[in-house]
Amino acid sequence: MMTTATAMPLPARKPLGQRLLGFNLLTALILAVVGYWIGHLIGGAVHAPSIKYYSTEAGYNDISVFLGYLGGVIGFLTGLGFANYPVRRMLGHPPDLPGHAEVNEPGLWKYLRLSTDHKVVSLQYLAGIGIFFFVGGLNAMLIRTELLSPTTHVFGPNQYLTLVGLHGSMMMGMMTSGILGPFANWVVPTMIGTRRMAFPRLEALTFWLLMSAGVVLITTIFFGGFQTGWTGYEPLSDQGTAGFDAYVGFFALVGMSMTLLGLNLMVTIITMRAPGMTWSRLPIFVWAVFATCVLMVIATPMLIAVLLMGAMDRTVQTAFFEPGNGGSAQLYQNLFWFFGHPEVYILAIPGFGIVLELLPVFTRKPLWGYRTGIAGMLGVALLSFFVWQHHLFVSGINADLRPFYMLSTEMISLPTGFTFLCVMGTLWRGRIRLTVPMLFCMGWAFNFLFGGISGVFLSDVPSDVTTHGSFFSMAHFHYTIMGGLVFTFFAAIYYWGPKMTGLKFSERLGKWHFWLLFIAFNSTFGPLFALGFMGMPRRVVTYPLNLQGLNVWVSISAYFIAISMLIFLWNVVQSLVFKREPAEANPWQSKSAEWQLPTPVPAYDFIEWPDIGPDPYPYGEPVEDYSGAPAPVGGAA
Amino acid sequence: MQDNTPHFRRLALLWVVSSIVLTAIVVFVLAPGMPPGNGTVQASGQVVDNTVLLGLSTPVALGVLLCLGYCLIVFRERPGDDPHLEGPAIRGNSSIQMWWLVVTTTLVLFLAAFGSIELLKDGAGGGQGPNPLSVVGNPKSTLQVQVIAQQWQFTYRYPQYGGFETNKLEIPANTTVEFHVTSLDVIHSFWAYQLGVKADANPGQDNIAYVQTKAPMNFAVHCAELCGVWHGYMFDSGKVVPKTEFASWVTQQRKYFSPETHLLTPYRHTYFPAPQRRGG
């Protein structure tokens, strides 16, 4: 067993008044408002009065809105203390970073400040993303409420489309880091045998950038919202007012956060592995994170670039995407989906990793086909760069290339199939324990299977002509993202949550949460396939009368999803606030490194890294009568 | 504990039997009702594609589901079992992995080839851009209809009949129709559901989609690309009518609109709107 870190003496706590004066969230918010107004005033001073900008509100122009956001974000980050280190070093002072002792500090205060400890940042991520996940979910409930009736009855078309855009942007933007932010930041360093990420301050920056992005997105409602959905297609977005500037600012900040997060994790995995932790000994979750990081680092800068071009169209009078002035709307579609398709695999691959990582624990068997699983994830990552034009199958762009994109899109099912093969192989003859995380993994397998198969329909051009842009494609990506990413997100919460918070969840409530969510999810999104087949386009506020029955069914099922989320929320509140039952060090009898640490995890993680041996999955009893070769070092396929 | 039950053979048998039954049900009961119906040649082609895809994906999905279900039922740890008992340390099986790769690759290559053939045969009703690869029918007898999308309605121009413009869409039965889809403002998508036609309307671009009509029928038209606030209200309907009826309709429309037709921009494949919202 490992040696625990010796308890370090805690510094005496300063009184609240003094603590509030330092660099923390409160200061950050105040400086954000100050920065916003400084940027706004500069924008008002420098803009050309003769130019008619997109924003129509009195006293605003797009330059002042963008500079306001820029100033706000800079003020926010400065208030949190991100400028301290560079400024102090420039002035010749020693750096002033919060010491590890402060990580041990009890209470919530440490979560409201800049922290460079990977455990604290993970929990910040979990809470922050969780808030936006619930706001996005609330948007979905409002959308479904509107769709109870075939005409408008609760919201006007403008509010409805803003809700659709907010839901899509929030889920796609904030949940992209849904597994990498909270869980990869927590477990990857421990799994590979280090105590921190390669760039701890960058790690903190990715979190706070993401939070500022979320706030920027929400400010769109003060500017009248945006009517473009999460894709923000040009030239429709040219008609958007300052509300669309919020969308641009939001996704650019999310893009920066994602790129830096991917870079940080990638460098950590490449350079900071413990001696002996060779690539073939890495847990498969680390491989999944690595494959995702490759996508993040290569694809996401494209998003930032395309949004910068859009922002220039709106401020300094370029015309990249304006057909009326010689620009090209199709250019936007191409650039957007060149990012946008890898993006959906950025969402999906961490889920593969979670499932493959958790299955050996709950089947008490080594992972079946370790190398096949890795090949699957890397193959998906590679292929995802060659499929983006399937989003444009009926757009008339490069129509002659459609057979190629059909082939490349359908080929993605090969590496995805590897993941399923590994899942089935690992389950086979295991000792399956249907704990809550395992249930969510099985939910993933069920949902993602249907998500994948419906994807084959969308990749086949003749079939896609009907299903493109309909509720069918909407159901498809909810099956892959909600049924895939969100289910594994919950699997990870129930699995690693007790280690991260040191507190137990209620297993009974967890099972209620799973079964209600699983049934309500399928009851919500299954009928959407039918609605799409019956001719209901996406993002409409009205629909033919004969589709009302199914729509009402879907809306009511969606409310049950909300109820299941409330059960989850109650489970979390009960665990963290009321019961506070300490979790065992290793309730799942897992053999991976992070579970060998004591709970709660000491601030310094470990003095000596747990001796976990050369095999990442040392489960199971040796067998001779199977055709599989005896276990080689590292668990070969 | 050595378990000698022939699990694999049992599962395989279960899979074979149930896939035969279920695939037959899917192909013969469910598939004929697949969208978008058999109103046109292109729509029928899509039904064929949907049928093949459903028929092939049924055994695949069933195989995975049965395997998951079988494992969860048979290999589950039951209350009272020794908690220290572990599963066998099987780390893979190269022949299963190889066969899986071979089978899935064959399926994918078949689907891609089949889809490409179906697509190139008649364009499948999808937008093919300004230079279509699959030209259908005899160009002389093809009816050209221009679909002009704008916020938030479709208008239709008939260039072979003096280029009049109307907001009603009527096309003759048993004819090849060449839709030229374009837009005046933002990106829309012309979706004539029962015709099996969907083509994006891009500003400044001509997007051609072919459809070969069969018997007379009505069809719905929706905009399938988010195009602004009233996107949800951008729908209308059209008719496939007998050829004689179409001839009299088109003559009547041409005459009715003749006072305005010469005021329209001369027929072109695209119409650039005036630059908007610019400085100066």
mmCIF file of C-alpha atoms in Angstrom, chain A residues 8-11 95-105 110 113-117 120 603-604:
data_model
loop_
_atom_site.group_PDB
_atom_site.id
_atom_site.type_symbol
_atom_site.label_atom_id
_atom_site.label_comp_id
_atom_site.label_asym_id
_atom_site.label_seq_id
_atom_site.Cartn_x
_atom_site.Cartn_y
_atom_site.Cartn_z
ATOM 1 C CA MET A 8 0.246 19.661 6.779
ATOM 2 C CA PRO A 9 -0.673 22.294 9.362
ATOM 3 C CA LEU A 10 -3.405 24.580 8.070
ATOM 4 C CA PRO A 11 -2.731 28.310 8.152
ATOM 5 C CA PRO A 95 5.615 33.976 -7.677
ATOM 6 C CA ASP A 96 2.704 33.948 -5.292
ATOM 7 C CA LEU A 97 0.680 30.801 -5.866
ATOM 8 C CA PRO A 98 -1.769 29.276 -3.435
ATOM 9 C CA GLY A 99 0.080 26.580 -1.563
ATOM 10 C CA HIS A 100 -1.075 23.004 -1.302
ATOM 11 C CA ALA A 101 -2.092 23.634 2.289
ATOM 12 C CA GLU A 102 -4.930 25.774 1.023
ATOM 13 C CA VAL A 103 -6.296 22.837 -0.924
ATOM 14 C CA ASN A 104 -6.926 21.056 2.343
ATOM 15 C CA GLU A 105 -8.860 24.029 3.622
ATOM 16 C CA LYS A 110 -11.398 27.266 -2.194
ATOM 17 C CA ARG A 113 -11.026 31.190 -6.270
ATOM 18 C CA LEU A 114 -8.309 30.463 -8.762
ATOM 19 C CA SER A 115 -6.970 27.067 -7.827
ATOM 20 C CA THR A 116 -4.243 25.142 -9.572
ATOM 21 C CA ASP A 117 -4.901 21.833 -7.855
ATOM 22 C CA VAL A 120 -10.205 21.338 -6.965
ATOM 23 C CA ALA A 603 -3.913 17.458 -0.954
ATOM 24 C CA TYR A 604 -0.623 16.070 -2.193
#
